[in-house]
PDB file of C-alpha atoms in Angstrom:
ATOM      1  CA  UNK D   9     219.893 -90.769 -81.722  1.00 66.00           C
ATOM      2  CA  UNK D  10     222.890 -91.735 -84.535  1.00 70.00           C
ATOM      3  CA  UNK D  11     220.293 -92.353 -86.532  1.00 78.00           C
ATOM      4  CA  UNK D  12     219.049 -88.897 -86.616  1.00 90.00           C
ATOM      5  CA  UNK D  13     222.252 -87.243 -86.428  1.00 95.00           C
ATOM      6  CA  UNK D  14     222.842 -88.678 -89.672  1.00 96.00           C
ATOM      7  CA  UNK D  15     219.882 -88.675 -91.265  1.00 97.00           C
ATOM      8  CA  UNK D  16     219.465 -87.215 -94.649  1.00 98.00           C
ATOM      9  CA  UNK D  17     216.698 -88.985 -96.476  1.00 97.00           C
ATOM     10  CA  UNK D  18     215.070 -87.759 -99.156  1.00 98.00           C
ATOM     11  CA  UNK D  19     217.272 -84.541 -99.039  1.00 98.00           C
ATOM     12  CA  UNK D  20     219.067 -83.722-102.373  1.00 98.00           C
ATOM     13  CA  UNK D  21     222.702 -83.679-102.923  1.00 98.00           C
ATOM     14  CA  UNK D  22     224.091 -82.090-106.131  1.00 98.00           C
ATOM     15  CA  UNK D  23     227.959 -83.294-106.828  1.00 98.00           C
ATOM     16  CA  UNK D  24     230.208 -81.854-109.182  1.00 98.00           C
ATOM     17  CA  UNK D  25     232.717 -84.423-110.493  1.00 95.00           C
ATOM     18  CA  UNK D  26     229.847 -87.219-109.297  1.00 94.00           C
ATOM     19  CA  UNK D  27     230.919 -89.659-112.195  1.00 92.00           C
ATOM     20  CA  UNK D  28     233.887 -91.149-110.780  1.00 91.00           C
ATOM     21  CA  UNK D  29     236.019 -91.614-108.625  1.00 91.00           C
ATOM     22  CA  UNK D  30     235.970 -89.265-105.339  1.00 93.00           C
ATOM     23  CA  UNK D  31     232.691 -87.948-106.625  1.00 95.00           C
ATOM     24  CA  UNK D  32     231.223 -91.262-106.771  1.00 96.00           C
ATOM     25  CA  UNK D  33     232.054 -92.343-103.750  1.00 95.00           C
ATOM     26  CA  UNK D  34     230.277 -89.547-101.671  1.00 97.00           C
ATOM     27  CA  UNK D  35     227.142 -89.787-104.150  1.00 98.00           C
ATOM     28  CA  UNK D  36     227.363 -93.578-103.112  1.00 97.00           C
ATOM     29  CA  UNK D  37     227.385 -92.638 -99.644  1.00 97.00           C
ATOM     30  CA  UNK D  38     224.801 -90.438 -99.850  1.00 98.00           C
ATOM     31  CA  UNK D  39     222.363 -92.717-101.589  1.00 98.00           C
ATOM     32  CA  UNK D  40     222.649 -95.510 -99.812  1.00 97.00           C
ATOM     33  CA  UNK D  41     220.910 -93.181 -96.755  1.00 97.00           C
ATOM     34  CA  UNK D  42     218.215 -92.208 -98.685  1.00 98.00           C
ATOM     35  CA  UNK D  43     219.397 -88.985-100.526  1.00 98.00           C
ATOM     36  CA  UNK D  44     218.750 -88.262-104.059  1.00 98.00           C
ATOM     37  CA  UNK D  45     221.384 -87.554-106.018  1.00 98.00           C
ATOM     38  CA  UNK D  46     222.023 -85.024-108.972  1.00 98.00           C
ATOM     39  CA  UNK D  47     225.370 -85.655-110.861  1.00 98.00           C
ATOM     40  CA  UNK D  48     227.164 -83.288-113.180  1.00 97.00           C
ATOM     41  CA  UNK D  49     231.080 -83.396-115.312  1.00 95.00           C
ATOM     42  CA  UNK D  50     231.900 -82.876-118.555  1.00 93.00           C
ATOM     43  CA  UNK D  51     231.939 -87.161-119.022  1.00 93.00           C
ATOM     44  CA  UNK D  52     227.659 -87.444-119.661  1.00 96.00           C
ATOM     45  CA  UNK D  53     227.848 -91.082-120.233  1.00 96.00           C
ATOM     46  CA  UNK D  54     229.487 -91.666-116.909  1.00 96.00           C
ATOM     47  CA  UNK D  55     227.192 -88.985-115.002  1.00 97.00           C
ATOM     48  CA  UNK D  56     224.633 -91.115-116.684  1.00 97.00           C
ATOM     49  CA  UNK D  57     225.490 -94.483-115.678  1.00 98.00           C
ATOM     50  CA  UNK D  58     226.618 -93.401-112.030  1.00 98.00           C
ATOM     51  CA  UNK D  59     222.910 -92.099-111.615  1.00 98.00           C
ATOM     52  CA  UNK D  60     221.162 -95.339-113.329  1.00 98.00           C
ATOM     53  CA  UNK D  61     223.362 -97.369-110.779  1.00 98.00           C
ATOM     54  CA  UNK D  62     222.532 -95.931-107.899  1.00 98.00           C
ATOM     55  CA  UNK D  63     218.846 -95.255-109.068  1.00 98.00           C
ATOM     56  CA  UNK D  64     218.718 -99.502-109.114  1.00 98.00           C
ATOM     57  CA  UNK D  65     220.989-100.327-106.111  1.00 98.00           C
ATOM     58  CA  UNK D  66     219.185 -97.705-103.405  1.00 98.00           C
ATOM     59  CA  UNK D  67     216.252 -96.484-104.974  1.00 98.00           C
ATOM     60  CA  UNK D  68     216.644 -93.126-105.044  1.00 98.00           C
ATOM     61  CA  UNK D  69     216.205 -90.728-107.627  1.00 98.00           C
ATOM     62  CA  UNK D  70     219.186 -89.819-109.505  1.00 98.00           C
ATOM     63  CA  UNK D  71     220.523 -88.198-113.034  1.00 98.00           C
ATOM     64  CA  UNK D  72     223.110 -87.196-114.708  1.00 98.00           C
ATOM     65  CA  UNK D  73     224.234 -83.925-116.746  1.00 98.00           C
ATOM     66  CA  UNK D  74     226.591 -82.769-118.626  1.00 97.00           C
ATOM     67  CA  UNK D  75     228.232 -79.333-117.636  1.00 96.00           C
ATOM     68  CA  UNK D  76     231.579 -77.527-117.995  1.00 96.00           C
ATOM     69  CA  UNK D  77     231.531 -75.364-114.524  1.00 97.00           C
ATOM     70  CA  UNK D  78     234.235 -73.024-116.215  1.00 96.00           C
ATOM     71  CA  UNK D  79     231.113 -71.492-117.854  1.00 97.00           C
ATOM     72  CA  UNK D  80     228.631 -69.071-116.206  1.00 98.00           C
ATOM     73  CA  UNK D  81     225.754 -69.859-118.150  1.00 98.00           C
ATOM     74  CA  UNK D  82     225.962 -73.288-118.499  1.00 98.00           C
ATOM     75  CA  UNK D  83     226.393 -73.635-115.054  1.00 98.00           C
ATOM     76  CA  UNK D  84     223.537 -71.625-114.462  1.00 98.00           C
ATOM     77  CA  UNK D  85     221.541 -73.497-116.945  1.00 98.00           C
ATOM     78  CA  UNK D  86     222.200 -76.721-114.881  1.00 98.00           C
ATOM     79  CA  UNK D  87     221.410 -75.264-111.345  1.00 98.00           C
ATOM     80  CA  UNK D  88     218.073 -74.003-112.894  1.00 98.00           C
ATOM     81  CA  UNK D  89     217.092 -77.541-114.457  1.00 98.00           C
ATOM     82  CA  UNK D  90     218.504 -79.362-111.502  1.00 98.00           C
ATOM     83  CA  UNK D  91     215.917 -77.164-109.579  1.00 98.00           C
ATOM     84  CA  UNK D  92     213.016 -78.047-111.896  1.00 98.00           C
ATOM     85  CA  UNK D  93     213.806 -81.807-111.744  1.00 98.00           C
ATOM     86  CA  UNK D  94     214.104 -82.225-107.618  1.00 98.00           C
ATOM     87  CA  UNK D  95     212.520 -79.301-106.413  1.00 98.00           C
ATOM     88  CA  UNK D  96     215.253 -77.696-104.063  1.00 98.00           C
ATOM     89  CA  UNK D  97     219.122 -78.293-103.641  1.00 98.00           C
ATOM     90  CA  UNK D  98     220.158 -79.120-100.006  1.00 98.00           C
ATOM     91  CA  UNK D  99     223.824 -80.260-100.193  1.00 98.00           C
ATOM     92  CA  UNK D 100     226.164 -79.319-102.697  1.00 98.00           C
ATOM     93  CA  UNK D 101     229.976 -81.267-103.185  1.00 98.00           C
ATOM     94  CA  UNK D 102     232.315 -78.878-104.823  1.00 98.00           C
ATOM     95  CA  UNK D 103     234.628 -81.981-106.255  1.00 97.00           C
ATOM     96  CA  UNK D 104     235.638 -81.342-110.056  1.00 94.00           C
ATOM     97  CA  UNK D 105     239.121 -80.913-110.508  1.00 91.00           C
ATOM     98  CA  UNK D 106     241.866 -80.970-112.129  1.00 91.00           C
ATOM     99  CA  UNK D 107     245.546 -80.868-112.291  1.00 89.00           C
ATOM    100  CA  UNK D 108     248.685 -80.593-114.227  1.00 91.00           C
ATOM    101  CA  UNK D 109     252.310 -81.702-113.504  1.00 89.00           C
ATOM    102  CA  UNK D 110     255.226 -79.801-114.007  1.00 92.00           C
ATOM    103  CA  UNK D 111     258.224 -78.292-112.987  1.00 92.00           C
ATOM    104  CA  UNK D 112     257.075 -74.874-112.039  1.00 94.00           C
ATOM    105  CA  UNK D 113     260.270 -73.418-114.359  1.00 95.00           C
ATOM    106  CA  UNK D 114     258.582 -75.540-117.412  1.00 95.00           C
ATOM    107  CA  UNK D 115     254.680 -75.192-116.759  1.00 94.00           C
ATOM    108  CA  UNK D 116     253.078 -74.058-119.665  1.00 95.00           C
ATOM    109  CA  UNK D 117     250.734 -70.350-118.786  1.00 97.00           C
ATOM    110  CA  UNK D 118     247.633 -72.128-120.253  1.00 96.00           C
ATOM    111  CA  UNK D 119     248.266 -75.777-117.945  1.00 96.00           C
ATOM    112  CA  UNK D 120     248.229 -72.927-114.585  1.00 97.00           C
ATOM    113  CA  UNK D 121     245.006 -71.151-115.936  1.00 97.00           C
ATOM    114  CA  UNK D 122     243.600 -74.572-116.664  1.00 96.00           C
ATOM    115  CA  UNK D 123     244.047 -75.675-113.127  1.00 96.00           C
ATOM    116  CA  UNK D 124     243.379 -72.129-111.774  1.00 97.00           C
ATOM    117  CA  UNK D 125     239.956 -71.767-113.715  1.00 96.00           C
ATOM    118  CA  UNK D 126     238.311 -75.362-112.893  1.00 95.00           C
ATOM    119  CA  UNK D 127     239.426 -75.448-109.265  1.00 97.00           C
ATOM    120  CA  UNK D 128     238.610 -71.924-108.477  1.00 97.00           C
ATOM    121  CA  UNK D 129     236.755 -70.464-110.524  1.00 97.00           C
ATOM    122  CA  UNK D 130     234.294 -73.253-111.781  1.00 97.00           C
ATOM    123  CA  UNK D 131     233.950 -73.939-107.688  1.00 98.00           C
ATOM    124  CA  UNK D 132     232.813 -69.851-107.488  1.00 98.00           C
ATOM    125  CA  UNK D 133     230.247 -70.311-110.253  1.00 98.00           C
ATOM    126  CA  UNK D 134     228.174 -73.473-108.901  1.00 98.00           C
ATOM    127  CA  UNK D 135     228.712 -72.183-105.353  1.00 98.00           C
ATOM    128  CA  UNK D 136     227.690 -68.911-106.355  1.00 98.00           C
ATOM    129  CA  UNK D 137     224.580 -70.474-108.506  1.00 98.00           C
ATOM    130  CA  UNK D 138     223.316 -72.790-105.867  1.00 98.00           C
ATOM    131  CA  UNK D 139     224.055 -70.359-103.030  1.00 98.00           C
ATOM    132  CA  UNK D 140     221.204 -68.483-104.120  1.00 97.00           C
ATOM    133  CA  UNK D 141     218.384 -71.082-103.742  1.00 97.00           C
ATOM    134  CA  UNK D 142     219.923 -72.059-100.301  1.00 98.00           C
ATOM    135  CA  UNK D 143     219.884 -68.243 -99.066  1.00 98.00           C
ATOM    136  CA  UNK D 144     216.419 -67.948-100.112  1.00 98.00           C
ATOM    137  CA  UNK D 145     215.752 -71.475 -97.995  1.00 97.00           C
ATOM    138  CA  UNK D 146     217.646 -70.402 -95.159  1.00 98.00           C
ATOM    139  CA  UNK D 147     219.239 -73.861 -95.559  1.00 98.00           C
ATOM    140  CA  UNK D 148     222.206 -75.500 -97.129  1.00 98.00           C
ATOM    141  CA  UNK D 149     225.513 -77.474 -96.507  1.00 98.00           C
ATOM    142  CA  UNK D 150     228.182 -77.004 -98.787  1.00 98.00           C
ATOM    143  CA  UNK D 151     231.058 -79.723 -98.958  1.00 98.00           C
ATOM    144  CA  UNK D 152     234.536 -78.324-100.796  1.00 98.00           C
ATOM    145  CA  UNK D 153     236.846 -81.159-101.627  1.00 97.00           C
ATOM    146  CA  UNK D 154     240.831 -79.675-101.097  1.00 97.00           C
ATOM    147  CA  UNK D 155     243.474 -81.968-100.522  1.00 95.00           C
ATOM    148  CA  UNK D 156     246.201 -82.152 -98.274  1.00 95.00           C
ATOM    149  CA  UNK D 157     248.529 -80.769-101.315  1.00 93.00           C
ATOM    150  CA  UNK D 158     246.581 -77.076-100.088  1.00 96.00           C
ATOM    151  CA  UNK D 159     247.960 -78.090 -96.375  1.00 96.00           C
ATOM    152  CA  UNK D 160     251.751 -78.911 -96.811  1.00 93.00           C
ATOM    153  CA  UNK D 161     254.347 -78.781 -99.682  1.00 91.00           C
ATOM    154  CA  UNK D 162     255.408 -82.136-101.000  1.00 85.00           C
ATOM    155  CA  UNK D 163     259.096 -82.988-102.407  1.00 86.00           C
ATOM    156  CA  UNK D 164     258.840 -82.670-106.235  1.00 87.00           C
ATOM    157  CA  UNK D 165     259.379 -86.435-106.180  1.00 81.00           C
ATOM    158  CA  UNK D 166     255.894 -87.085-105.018  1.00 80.00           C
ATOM    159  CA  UNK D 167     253.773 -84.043-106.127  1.00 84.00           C
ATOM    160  CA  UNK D 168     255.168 -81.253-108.872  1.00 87.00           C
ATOM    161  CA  UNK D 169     251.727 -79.720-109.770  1.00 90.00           C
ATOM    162  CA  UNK D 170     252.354 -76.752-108.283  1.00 95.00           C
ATOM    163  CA  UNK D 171     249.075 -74.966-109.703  1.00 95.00           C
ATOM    164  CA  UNK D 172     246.966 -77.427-108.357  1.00 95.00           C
ATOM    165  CA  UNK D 173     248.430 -77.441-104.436  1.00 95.00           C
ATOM    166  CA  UNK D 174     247.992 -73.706-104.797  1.00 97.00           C
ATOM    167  CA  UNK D 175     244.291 -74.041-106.254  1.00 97.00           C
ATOM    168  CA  UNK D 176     243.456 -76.289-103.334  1.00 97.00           C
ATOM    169  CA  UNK D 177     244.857 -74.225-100.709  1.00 98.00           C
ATOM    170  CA  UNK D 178     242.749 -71.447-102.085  1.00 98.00           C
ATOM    171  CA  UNK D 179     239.894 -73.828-101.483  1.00 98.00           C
ATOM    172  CA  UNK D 180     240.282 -73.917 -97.946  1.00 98.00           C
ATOM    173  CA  UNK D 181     240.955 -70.016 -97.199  1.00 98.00           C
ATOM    174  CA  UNK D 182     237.109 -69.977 -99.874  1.00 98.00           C
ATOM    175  CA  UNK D 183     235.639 -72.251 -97.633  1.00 98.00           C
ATOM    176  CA  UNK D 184     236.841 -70.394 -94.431  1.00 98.00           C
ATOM    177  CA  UNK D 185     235.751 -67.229 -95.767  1.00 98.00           C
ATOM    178  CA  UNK D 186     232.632 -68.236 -97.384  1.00 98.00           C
ATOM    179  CA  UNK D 187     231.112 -70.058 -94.047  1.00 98.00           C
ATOM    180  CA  UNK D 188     231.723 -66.318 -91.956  1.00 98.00           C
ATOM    181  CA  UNK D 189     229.712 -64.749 -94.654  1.00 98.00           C
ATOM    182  CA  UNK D 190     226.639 -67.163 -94.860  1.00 98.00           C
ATOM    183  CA  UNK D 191     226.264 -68.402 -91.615  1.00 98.00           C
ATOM    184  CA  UNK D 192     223.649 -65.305 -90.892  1.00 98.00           C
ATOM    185  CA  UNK D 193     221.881 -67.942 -93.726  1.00 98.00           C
ATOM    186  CA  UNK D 194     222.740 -70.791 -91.867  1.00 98.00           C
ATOM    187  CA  UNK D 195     224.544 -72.265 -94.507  1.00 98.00           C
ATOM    188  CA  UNK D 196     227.149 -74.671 -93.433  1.00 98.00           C
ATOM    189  CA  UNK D 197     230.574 -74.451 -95.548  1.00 98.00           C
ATOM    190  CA  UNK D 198     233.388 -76.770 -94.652  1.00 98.00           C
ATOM    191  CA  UNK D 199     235.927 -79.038 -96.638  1.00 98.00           C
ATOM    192  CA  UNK D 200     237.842 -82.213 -96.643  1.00 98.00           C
ATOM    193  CA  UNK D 201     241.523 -82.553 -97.500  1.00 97.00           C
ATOM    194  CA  UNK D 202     241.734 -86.079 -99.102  1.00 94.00           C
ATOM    195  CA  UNK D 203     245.567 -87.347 -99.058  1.00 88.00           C
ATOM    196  CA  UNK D 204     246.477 -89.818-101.331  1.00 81.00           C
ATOM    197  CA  UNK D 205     243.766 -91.762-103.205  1.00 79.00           C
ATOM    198  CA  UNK D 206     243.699 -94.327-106.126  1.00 72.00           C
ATOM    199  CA  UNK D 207     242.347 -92.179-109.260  1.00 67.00           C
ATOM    200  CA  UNK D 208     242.765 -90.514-112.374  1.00 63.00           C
ATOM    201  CA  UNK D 209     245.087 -87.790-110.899  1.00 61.00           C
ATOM    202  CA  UNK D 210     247.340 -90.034-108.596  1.00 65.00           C
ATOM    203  CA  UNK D 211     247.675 -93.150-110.713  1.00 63.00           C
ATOM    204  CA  UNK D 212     251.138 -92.134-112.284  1.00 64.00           C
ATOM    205  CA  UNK D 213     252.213 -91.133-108.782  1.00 67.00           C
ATOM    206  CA  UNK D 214     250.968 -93.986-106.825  1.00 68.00           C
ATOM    207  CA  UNK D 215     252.500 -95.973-109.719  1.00 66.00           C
ATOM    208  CA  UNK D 216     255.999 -94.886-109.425  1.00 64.00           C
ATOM    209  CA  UNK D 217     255.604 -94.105-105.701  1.00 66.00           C
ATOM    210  CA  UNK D 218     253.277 -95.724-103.654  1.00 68.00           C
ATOM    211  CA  UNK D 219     254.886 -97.974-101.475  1.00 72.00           C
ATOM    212  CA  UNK D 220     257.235 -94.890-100.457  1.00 73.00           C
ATOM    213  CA  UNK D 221     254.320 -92.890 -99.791  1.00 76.00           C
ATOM    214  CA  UNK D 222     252.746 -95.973 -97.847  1.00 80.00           C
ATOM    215  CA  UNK D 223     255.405 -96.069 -95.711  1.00 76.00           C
ATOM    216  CA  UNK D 224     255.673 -92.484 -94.604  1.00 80.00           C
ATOM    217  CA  UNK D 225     252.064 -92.658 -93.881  1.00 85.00           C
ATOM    218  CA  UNK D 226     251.354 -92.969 -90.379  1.00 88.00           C
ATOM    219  CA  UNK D 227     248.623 -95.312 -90.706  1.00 89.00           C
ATOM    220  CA  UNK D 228     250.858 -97.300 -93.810  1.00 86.00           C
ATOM    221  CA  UNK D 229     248.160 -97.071 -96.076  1.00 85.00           C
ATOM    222  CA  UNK D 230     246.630 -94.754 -98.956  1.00 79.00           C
ATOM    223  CA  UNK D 231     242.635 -94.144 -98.781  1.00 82.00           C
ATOM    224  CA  UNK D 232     240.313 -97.085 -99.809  1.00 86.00           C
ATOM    225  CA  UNK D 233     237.008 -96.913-101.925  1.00 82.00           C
ATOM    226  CA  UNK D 234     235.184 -95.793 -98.303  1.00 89.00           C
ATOM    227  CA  UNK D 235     237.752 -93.969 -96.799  1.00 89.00           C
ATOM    228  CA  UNK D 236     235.820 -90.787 -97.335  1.00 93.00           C
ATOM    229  CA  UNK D 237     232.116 -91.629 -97.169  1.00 95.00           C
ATOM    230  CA  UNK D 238     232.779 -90.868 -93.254  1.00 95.00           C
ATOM    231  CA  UNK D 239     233.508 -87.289 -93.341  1.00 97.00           C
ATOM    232  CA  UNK D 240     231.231 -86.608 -96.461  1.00 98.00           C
ATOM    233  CA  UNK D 241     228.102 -87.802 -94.460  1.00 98.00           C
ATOM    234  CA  UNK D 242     229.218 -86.009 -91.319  1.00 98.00           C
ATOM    235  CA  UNK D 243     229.784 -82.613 -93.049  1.00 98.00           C
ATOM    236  CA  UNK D 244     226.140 -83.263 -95.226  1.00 98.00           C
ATOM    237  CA  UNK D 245     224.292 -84.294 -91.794  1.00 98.00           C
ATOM    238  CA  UNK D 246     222.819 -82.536 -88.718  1.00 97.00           C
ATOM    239  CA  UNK D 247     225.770 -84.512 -86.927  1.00 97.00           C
ATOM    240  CA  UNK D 248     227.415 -81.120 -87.835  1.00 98.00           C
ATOM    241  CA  UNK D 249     225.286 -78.461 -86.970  1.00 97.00           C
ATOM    242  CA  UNK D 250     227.600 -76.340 -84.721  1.00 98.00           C
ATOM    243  CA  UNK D 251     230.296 -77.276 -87.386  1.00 98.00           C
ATOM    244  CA  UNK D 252     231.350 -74.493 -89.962  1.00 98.00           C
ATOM    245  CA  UNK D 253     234.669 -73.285 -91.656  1.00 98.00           C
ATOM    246  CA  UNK D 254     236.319 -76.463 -91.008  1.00 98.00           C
ATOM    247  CA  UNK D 255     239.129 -78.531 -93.037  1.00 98.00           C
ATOM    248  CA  UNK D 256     239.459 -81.883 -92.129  1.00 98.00           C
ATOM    249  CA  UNK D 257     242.079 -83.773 -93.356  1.00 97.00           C
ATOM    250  CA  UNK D 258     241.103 -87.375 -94.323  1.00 96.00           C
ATOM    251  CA  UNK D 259     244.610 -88.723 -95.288  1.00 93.00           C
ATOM    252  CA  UNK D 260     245.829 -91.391 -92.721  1.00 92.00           C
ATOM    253  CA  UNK D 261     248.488 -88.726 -90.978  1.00 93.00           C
ATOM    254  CA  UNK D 262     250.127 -87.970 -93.465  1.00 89.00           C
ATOM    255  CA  UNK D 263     249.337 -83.993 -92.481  1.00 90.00           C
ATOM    256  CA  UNK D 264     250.901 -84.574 -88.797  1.00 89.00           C
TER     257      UNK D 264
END
């Protein structure tokens, strides 16, 4: 019974932001049950070795491309060849991102559209791109990756990127609102809310202020390299079937 609740071999997951990091870590999770995997950023070389790795480790078939979601076409491009290389598109990971810090007084117009465009609006275009396929299927699980930045507001001591806790709590109301208007598709739209994580984005943070934000975490920790494959599989697996418009917050309490 688990096993079928969580089966999803030989479906295909495309993730956005699959490189590194957060990305990675659900593409891992996915391949190592049997999924094939199609990984896009802006980073090819890392796309690239990402899908070569976990082409060798679980046998799966896996690439990498190159895309900047920020553009209609080329995003379009990429759903269309993604299409032609594995045949259909079964779960998509909305995970690029990106952020800027600053006081709001001092953030630059251009750092807010940055944000605003990539986390939004790149997020639109692939759902909107692969959306299409999975209507036409009747079919489809979508996975939006907030953060708990969209859930509560943080002292500017720990997180001053005020575009980017807007952006992601616009992810969650998208995700909400998205999953009433295609579950008549039966296409599943829900999100996780990581908390604090080692990457690119949190390293100056956790740097400065990790064992502070340790120790206001419930649980005393920040999220490990497998923290997240959990939730990822759940949301990507019949194990959620009756499961729809949902944020769950993956972040050790720190939300409570």
């Amino acid at each position: 019974m688990q096993k079928e609740l969580f089966n999803i071999e030989n479906k295909v997951a495309f993730i956005t932001g699959g490189g590194r990091g957060l990305g990675r870590q659900i593409a891992e999770a996915y391949a190592s049950s049997g999924c094939h995997i199609a990984v896009c950023s802006r980073h090819l070389d890392q796309c690239e070795e990402t899908a070569q790795y976990l082409e060798e480790k679980y046998g799966v078939k896996a690439k990498g491309y190159s895309c900047n979601i920020q553009s209609e076409n080329e995003v379009n491009e990429l759903v269309n060849q993604i299409l032609s290389d594995f045949g259909q598109i079964d779960i998509l990971v909305n995970n690029s991102g990106a952020t800027w810090g600053a006081p709001v007084e001092e953030m630059p117009l251009e750092a807010w559209e940055k944000v605003m465009n990539v986390n939004l609006t790149g997020m639109f275009l692939v759902t909107k791109a692969v959306g299409k396929q999975m209507i036409e299927r009747r079919s489809g699980k979508i996975i939006n990756i907030g953060s708990v930045a969209g859930i509560k507001a943080e002292p500017p001591e720990v997180l001053n990127a005020i575009g980017y806790s807007t952006s992601k709590a616009a992810v969650h109301h998208f995700t909400k609102d998205l999953a009433r208007k295609w579950a008549r598709h039966q296409i599943y739209v829900n999100a996780i809310a990581p908390g604090f994580f080692p990457s690119k984005m949190t390293k100056h943070v956790l740097a400065e202020r990790g064992e502070e934000i340790k120790k206001h975490n419930p649980l005393g920790r920040i999220g490990d390299d497998h923290a997240l494959m959990g939730a990822a599989l759940y949301f990507a697996s019949p194990a959620s079937d009756f499961v729809t418009g949902q944020v769950l917050a993956v972040d050790g309490g720190s939300t409570l």
